[in-house]
CSV table of C-alpha atoms and ligand atoms in Angstrom, one decimal:
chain,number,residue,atom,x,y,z
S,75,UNK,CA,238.8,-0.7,203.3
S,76,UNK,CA,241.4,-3.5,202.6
S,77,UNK,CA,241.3,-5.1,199.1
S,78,UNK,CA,243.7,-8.6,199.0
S,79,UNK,CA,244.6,-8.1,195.0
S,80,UNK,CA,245.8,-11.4,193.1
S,81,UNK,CA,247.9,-11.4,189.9
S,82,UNK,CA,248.9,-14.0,187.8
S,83,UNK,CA,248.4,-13.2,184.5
S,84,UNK,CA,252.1,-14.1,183.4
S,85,UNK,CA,255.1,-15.2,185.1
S,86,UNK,CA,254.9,-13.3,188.3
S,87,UNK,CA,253.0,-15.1,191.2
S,88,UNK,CA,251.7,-12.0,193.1
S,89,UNK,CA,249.4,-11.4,196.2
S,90,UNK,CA,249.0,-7.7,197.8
S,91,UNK,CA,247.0,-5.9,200.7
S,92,UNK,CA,246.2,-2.3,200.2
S,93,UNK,CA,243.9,0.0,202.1
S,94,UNK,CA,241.8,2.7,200.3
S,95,UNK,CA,243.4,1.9,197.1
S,96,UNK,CA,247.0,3.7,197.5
S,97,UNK,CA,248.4,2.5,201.2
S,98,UNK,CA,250.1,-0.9,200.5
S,99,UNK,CA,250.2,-3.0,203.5
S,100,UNK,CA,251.7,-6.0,201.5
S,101,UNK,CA,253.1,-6.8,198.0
S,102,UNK,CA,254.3,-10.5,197.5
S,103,UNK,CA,256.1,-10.7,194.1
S,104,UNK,CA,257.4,-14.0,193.2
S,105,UNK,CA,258.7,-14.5,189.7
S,106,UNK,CA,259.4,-17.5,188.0
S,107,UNK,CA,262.1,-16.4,185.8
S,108,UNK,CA,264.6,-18.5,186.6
S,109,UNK,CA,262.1,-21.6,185.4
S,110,UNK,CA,261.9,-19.8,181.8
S,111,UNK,CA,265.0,-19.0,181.3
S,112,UNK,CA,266.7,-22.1,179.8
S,113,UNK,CA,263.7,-21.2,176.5
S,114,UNK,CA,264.6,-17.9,176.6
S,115,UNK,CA,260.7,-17.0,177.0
S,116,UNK,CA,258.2,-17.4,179.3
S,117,UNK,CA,256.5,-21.6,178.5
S,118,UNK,CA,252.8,-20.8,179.2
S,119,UNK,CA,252.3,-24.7,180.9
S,120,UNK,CA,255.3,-24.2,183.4
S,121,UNK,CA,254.1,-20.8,184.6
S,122,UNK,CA,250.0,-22.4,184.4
S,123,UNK,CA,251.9,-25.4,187.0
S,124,UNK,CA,253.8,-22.8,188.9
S,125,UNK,CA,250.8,-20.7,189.7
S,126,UNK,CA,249.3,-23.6,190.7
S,127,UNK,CA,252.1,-24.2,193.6
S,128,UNK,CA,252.4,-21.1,194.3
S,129,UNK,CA,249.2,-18.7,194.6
S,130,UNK,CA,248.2,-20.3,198.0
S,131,UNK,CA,251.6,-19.6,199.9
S,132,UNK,CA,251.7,-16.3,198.2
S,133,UNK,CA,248.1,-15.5,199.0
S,134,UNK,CA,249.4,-16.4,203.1
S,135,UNK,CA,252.5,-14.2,202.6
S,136,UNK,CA,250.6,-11.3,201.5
S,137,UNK,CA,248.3,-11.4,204.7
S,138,UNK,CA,250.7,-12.2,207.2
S,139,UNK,CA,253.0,-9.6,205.8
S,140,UNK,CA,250.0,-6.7,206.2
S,141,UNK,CA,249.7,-8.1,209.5
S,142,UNK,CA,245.5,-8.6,208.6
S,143,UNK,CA,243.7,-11.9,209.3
S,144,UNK,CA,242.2,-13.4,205.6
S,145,UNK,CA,238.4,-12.3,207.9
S,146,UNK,CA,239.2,-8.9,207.6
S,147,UNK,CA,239.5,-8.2,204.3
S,148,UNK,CA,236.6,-6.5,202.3
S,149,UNK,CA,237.0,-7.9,198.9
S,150,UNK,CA,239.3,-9.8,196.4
S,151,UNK,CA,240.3,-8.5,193.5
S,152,UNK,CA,242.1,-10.4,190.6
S,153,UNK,CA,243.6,-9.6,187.4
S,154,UNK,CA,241.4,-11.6,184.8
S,155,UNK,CA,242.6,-10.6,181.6
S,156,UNK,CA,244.5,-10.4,179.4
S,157,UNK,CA,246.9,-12.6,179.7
S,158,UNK,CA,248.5,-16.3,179.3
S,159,UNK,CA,245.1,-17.8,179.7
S,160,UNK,CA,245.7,-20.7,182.1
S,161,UNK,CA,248.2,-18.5,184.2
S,162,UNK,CA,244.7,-16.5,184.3
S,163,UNK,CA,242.9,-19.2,185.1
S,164,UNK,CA,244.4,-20.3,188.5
S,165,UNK,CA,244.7,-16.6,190.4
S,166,UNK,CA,241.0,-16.0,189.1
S,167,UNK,CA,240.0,-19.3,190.3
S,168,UNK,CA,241.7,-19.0,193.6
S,169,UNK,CA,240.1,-15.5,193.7
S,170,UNK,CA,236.5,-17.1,193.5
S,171,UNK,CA,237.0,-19.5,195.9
S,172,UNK,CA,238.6,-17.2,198.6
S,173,UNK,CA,235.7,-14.6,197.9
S,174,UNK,CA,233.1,-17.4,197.8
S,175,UNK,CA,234.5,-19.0,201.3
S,176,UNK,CA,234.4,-15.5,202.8
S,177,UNK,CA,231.1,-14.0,201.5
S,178,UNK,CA,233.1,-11.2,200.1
S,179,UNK,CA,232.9,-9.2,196.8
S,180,UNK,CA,235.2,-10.3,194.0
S,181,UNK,CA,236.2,-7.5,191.6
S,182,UNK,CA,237.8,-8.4,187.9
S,183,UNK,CA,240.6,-6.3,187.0
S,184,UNK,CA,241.7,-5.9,183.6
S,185,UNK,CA,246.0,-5.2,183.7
S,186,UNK,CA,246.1,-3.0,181.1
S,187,UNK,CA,244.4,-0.3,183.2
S,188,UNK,CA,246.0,-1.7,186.8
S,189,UNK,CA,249.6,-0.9,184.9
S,190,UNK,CA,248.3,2.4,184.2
S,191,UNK,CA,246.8,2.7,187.7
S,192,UNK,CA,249.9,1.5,189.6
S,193,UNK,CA,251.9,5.0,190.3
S,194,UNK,CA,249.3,6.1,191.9
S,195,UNK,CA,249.9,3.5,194.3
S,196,UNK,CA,253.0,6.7,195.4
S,197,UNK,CA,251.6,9.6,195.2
S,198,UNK,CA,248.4,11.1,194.1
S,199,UNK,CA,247.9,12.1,190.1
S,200,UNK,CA,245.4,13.7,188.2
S,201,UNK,CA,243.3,12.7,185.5
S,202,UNK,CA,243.5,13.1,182.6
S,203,UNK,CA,247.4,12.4,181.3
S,204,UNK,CA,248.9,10.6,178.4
S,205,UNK,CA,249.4,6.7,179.5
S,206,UNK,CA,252.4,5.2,177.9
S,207,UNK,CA,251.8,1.3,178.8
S,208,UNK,CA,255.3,-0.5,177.7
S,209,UNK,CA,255.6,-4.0,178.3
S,210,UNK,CA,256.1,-7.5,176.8
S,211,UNK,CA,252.4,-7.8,175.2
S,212,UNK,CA,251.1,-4.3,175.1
S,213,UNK,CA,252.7,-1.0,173.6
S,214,UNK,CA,249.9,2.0,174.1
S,215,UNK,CA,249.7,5.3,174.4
S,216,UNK,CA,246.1,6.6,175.3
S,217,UNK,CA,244.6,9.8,177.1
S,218,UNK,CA,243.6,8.1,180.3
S,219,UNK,CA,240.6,9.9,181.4
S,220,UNK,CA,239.9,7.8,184.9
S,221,UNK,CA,241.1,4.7,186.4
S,222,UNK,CA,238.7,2.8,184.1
S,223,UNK,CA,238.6,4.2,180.9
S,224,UNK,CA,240.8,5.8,178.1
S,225,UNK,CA,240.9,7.1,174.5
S,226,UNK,CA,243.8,5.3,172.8
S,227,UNK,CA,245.8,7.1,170.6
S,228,UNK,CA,248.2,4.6,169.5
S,229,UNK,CA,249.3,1.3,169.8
S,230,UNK,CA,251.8,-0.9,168.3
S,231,UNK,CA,251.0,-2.1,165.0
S,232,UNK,CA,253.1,-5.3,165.4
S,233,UNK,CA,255.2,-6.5,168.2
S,234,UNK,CA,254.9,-4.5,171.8
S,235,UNK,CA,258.7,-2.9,172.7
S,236,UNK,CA,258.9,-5.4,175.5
S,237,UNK,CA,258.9,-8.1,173.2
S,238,UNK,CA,261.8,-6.7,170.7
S,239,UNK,CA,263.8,-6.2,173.7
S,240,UNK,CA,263.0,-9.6,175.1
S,241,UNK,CA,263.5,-11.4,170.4
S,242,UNK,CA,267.0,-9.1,170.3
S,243,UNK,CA,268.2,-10.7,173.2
S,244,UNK,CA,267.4,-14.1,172.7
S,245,UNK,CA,269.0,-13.8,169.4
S,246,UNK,CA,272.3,-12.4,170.6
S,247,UNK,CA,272.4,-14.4,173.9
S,248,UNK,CA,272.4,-11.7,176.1
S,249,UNK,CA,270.3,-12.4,178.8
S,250,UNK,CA,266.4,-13.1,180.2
S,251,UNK,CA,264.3,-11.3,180.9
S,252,UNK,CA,265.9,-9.2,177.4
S,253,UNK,CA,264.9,-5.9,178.7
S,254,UNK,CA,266.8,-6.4,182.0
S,255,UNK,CA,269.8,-7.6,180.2
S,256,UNK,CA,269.3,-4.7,177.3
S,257,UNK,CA,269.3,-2.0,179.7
S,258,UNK,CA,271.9,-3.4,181.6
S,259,UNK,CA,274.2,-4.5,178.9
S,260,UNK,CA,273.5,-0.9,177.5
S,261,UNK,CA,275.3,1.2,179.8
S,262,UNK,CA,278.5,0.3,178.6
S,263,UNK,CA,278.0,0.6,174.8
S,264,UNK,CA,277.9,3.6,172.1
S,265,UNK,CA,274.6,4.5,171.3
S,266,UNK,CA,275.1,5.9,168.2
S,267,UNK,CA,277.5,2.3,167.0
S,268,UNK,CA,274.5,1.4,164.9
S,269,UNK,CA,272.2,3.7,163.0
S,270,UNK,CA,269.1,1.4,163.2
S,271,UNK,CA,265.8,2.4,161.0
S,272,UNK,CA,263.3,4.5,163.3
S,273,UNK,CA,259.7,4.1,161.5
S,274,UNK,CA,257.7,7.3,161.1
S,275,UNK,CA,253.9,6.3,160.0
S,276,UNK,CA,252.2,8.9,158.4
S,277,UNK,CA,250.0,11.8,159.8
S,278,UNK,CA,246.3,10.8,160.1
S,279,UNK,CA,244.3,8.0,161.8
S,280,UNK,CA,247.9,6.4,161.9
S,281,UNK,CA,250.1,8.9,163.8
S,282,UNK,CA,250.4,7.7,167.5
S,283,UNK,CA,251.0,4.4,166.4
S,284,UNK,CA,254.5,2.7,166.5
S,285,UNK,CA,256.1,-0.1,164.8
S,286,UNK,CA,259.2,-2.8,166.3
S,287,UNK,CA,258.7,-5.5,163.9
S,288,UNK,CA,261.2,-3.8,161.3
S,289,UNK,CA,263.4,-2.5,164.3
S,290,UNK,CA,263.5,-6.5,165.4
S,291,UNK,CA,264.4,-7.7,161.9
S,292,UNK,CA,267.6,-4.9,161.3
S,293,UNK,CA,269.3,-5.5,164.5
S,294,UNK,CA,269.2,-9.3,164.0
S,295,UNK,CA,269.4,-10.0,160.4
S,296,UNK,CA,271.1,-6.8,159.2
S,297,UNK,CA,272.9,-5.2,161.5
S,298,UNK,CA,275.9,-4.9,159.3
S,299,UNK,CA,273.8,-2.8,156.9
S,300,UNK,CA,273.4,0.0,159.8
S,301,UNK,CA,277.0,0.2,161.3
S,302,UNK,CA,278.4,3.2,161.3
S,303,UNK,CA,281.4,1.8,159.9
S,304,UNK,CA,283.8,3.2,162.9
S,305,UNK,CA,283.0,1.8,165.9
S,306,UNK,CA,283.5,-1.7,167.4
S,307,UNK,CA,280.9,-4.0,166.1
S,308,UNK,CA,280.7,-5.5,169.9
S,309,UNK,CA,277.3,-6.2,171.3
S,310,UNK,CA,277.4,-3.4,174.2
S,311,UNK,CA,277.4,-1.3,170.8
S,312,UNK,CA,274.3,-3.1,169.3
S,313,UNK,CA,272.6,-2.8,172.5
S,314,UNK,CA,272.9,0.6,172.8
S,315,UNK,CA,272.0,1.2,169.3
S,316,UNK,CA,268.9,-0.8,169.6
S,317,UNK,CA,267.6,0.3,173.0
S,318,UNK,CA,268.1,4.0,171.8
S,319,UNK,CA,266.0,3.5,168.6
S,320,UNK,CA,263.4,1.4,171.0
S,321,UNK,CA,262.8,4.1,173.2
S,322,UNK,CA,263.1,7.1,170.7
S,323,UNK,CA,260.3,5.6,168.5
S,324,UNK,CA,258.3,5.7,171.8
S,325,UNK,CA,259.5,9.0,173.3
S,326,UNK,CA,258.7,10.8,169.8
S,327,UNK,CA,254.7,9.5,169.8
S,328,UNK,CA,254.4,10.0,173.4
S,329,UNK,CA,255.9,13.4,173.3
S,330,UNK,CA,253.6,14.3,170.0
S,331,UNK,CA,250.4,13.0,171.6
S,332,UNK,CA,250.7,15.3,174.7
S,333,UNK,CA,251.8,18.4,172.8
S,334,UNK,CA,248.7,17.5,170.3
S,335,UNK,CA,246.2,16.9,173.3
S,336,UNK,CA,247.2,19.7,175.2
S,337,UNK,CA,247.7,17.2,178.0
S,338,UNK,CA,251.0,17.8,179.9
S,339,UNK,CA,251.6,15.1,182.1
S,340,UNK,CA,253.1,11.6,181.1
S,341,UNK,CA,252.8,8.9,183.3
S,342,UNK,CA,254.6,5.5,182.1
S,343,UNK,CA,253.9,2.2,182.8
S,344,UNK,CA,254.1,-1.6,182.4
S,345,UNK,CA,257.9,-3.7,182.3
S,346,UNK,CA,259.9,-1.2,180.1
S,347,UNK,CA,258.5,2.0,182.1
S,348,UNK,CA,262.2,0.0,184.7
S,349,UNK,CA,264.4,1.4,181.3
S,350,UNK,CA,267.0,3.3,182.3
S,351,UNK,CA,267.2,4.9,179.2
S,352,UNK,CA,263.4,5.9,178.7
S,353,UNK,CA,263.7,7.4,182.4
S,354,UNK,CA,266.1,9.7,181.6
S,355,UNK,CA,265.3,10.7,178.4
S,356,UNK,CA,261.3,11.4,179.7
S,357,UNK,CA,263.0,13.2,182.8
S,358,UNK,CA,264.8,15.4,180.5
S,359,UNK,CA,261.8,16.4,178.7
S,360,UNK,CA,261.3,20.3,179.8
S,361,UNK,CA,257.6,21.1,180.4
S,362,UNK,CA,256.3,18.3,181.1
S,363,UNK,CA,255.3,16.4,184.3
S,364,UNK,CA,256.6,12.9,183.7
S,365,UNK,CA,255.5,10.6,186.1
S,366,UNK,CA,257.5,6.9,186.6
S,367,UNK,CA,256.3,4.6,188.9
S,368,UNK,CA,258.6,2.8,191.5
S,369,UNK,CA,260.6,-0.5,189.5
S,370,UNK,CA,258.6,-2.6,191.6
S,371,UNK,CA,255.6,-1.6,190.7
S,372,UNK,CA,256.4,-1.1,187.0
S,373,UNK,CA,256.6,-4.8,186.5
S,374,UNK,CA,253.4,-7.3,187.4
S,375,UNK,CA,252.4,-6.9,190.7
S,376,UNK,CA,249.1,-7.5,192.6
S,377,UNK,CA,249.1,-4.4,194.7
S,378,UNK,CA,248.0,-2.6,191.2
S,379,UNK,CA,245.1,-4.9,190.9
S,380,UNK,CA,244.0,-4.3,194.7
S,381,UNK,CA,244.5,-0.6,194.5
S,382,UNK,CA,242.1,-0.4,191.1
S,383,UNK,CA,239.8,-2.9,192.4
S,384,UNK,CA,239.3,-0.3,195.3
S,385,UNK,CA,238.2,2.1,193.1
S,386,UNK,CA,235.9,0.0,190.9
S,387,UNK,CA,234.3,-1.6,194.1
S,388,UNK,CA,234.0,2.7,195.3
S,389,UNK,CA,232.0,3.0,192.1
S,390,UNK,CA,229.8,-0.1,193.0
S,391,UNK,CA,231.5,-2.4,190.4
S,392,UNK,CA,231.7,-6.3,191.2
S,393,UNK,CA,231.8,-9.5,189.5
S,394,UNK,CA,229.8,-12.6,189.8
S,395,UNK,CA,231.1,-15.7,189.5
S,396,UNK,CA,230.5,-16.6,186.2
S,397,UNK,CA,233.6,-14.0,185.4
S,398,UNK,CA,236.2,-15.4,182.6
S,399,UNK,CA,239.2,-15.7,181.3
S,400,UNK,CA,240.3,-13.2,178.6
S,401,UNK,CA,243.7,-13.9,176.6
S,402,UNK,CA,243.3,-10.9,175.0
S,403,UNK,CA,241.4,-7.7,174.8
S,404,UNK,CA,241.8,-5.9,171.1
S,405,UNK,CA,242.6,-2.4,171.6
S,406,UNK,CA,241.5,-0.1,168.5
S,407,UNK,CA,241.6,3.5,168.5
S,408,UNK,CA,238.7,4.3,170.6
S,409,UNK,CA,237.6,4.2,173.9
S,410,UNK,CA,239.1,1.2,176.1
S,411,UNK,CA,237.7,-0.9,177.4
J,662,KG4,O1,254.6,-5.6,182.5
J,662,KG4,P1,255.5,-6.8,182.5
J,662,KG4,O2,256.2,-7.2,183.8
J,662,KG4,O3,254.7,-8.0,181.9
J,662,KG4,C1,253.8,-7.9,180.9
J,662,KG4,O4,252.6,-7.6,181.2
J,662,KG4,O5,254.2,-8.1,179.7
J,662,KG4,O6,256.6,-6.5,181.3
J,662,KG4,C2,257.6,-7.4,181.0
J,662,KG4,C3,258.4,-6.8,179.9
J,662,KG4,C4,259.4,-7.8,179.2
J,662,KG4,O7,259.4,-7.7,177.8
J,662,KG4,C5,260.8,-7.3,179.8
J,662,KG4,O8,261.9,-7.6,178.9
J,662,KG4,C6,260.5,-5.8,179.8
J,662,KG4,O9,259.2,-5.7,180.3
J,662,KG4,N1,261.4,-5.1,180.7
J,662,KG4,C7,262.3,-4.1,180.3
J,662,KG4,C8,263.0,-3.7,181.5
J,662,KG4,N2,262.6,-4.5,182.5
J,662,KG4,C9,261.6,-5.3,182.1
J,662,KG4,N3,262.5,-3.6,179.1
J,662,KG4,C10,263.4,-2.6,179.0
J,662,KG4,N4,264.2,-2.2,180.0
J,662,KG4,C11,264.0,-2.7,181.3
J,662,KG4,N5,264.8,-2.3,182.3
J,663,ZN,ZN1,252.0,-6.5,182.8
């Protein structure tokens, strides 16, 4: 069965082909960063306009690329929440039309659970294992029973990791997207320059939960406060610092919730799943199956969404038409969705 998956929930334009949920035939990423750099953020009207240009060519590329004529495709499925809501708007209304001009299912994918789905797009995993869903909205870390459901455990109680990579290097000019520019930057700093707080909530109804808002605030507005009063105060050195404190708040509540659960395989995903750091750290971890998707598929991509919409169309899940829009989705402590 060939799904033709559609994502354009932020500023990646994406179209994929995969069979049976796990063979990719095609996955057509096109990002628009180079339109949101100059603001240092993604502007939710130029990426709404750039969908607009761009889902139809991208929807072509995908097909030619698998080689499979738009007839012989069983279903669409499309990412429609959550997300920038009109950068939802145009792949879930191209979805509708494209399954509405071919008589063929249309399946609504949330990305929180595509993310979680996409490394096993590579090889084949088994349920349950600790997710770890890092990127610039969403920070949580949840016993992922199936591909469509989860207990979470924790979640950010502020900003998500991705976006306290993306506020510490806007602030310090460093690059965009931050977390590219972090990592990269990162490499050639001492990690231990800065002694940056690392928040430990208390035991309880609180304990898998995280915090970067206080994180965000030391390295920009006091970062003399946590130098270690030795090394250079350059910004490879507050890189480092910062994206070792980032990913060590993670690593700790990931870490706890699998010994806790019993559960002993990790499987990351989402934008800072591409970390270098977090990579090896988690691959050091003794144990432990630790899982790490490809660093094309960590990032948005549609061949997530068609290889989840495979399974929820398998288990006789589709969407009518009157399917909308979600900006966001809470996420408590409890089963999601
Ligand atoms: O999953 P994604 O592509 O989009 C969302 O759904 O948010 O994640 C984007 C986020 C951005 O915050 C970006 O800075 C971060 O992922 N990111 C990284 C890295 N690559 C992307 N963060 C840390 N290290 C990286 N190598
Ligand atoms: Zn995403």
């Amino acid at each position: 069965m060939r799904i033709l998956g559609i994502e354009s929930s932020c500023d990646e334009c994406s179209a994929a082909v995969v069979e049976d949920g796990r063979r990719i035939l095609s996955n057509i990423v096109l990002s628009q960063i180079d339109f949101h750099k100059p603001f240092y953020g993604v502007v939710p009207e130029i990426a709404s306009r750039k969908h607009v240009e761009w889902i139809s060519p991208v929807v072509q590329d995908a097909l030619a690329t698998a080689g499979v004529g738009v007839g012989n495709i069983d279903a669409v499925a499309v990412t429609y929440r959550p997300g920038l809501i009109g950068s939802l708007l145009v792949g879930l209304s191209y979805a509708k039309g494209l399954a509405w001009a071919l008589r063929k299912p249309l399946v609504g994918v949330d990305h929180i659970l595509a993310h979680l789905y996409a490394p096993q797009l590579e090889r084949e995993i088994v349920y349950p294992f600790i997710g770890v869903l890092v990127s610039g909205g969403h920070t949580i870390i949840a016993r992922v029973e199936r591909h469509d459901s989860m207990q979470v455990l924790g979640t950010t109680i502020d900003d998500a990791c991705g976006e306290a990579f993306d506020k510490v290097a806007k602030h310090y000019n460093i690059g965009f997207p931050g977390g590219v520019a972090i990592d990269k930057l990162a490499r050639t700093g001492d990690s231990r320059a800065f002694r940056f707080p690392h928040p430990v909530l208390n035991k309880g109804e609180a304990y898998y939960d995280v915090s970067y808002s206080g994180l965000k605030t030391a390295v920009i507005h006091q970062v003399d406060q946590f130098w270690n009063g030795k090394a250079e105060k350059s910004l490879a050195n507050i890189a480092a610092s910062f994206q070792r404190t980032a990913i060590d708040i993670l690593v700790d509540r990931a870490l706890a919730a699998a010994t806790d659960t019993g559960v002993r395989r990790i499987v990351a995903g989402g934008g800072v799943a591409a970390n270098s750091y977090l990579r090896q750290r988690m691959a050091a971890e003794t144990g432990l199956e630790v899982i790490f998707p490809s660093l094309s598929l960590c990032t948005d991509n549609a061949a997530m969404v068609a290889g989840l919409g495979y399974h929820r169309l398998q288990d006789g899940f589709t969407s009518d038409f009157s399917l909308n829009a979600e900006a966001r989705v809470p996420v408590f402590k409890r089963a999601y969705p």
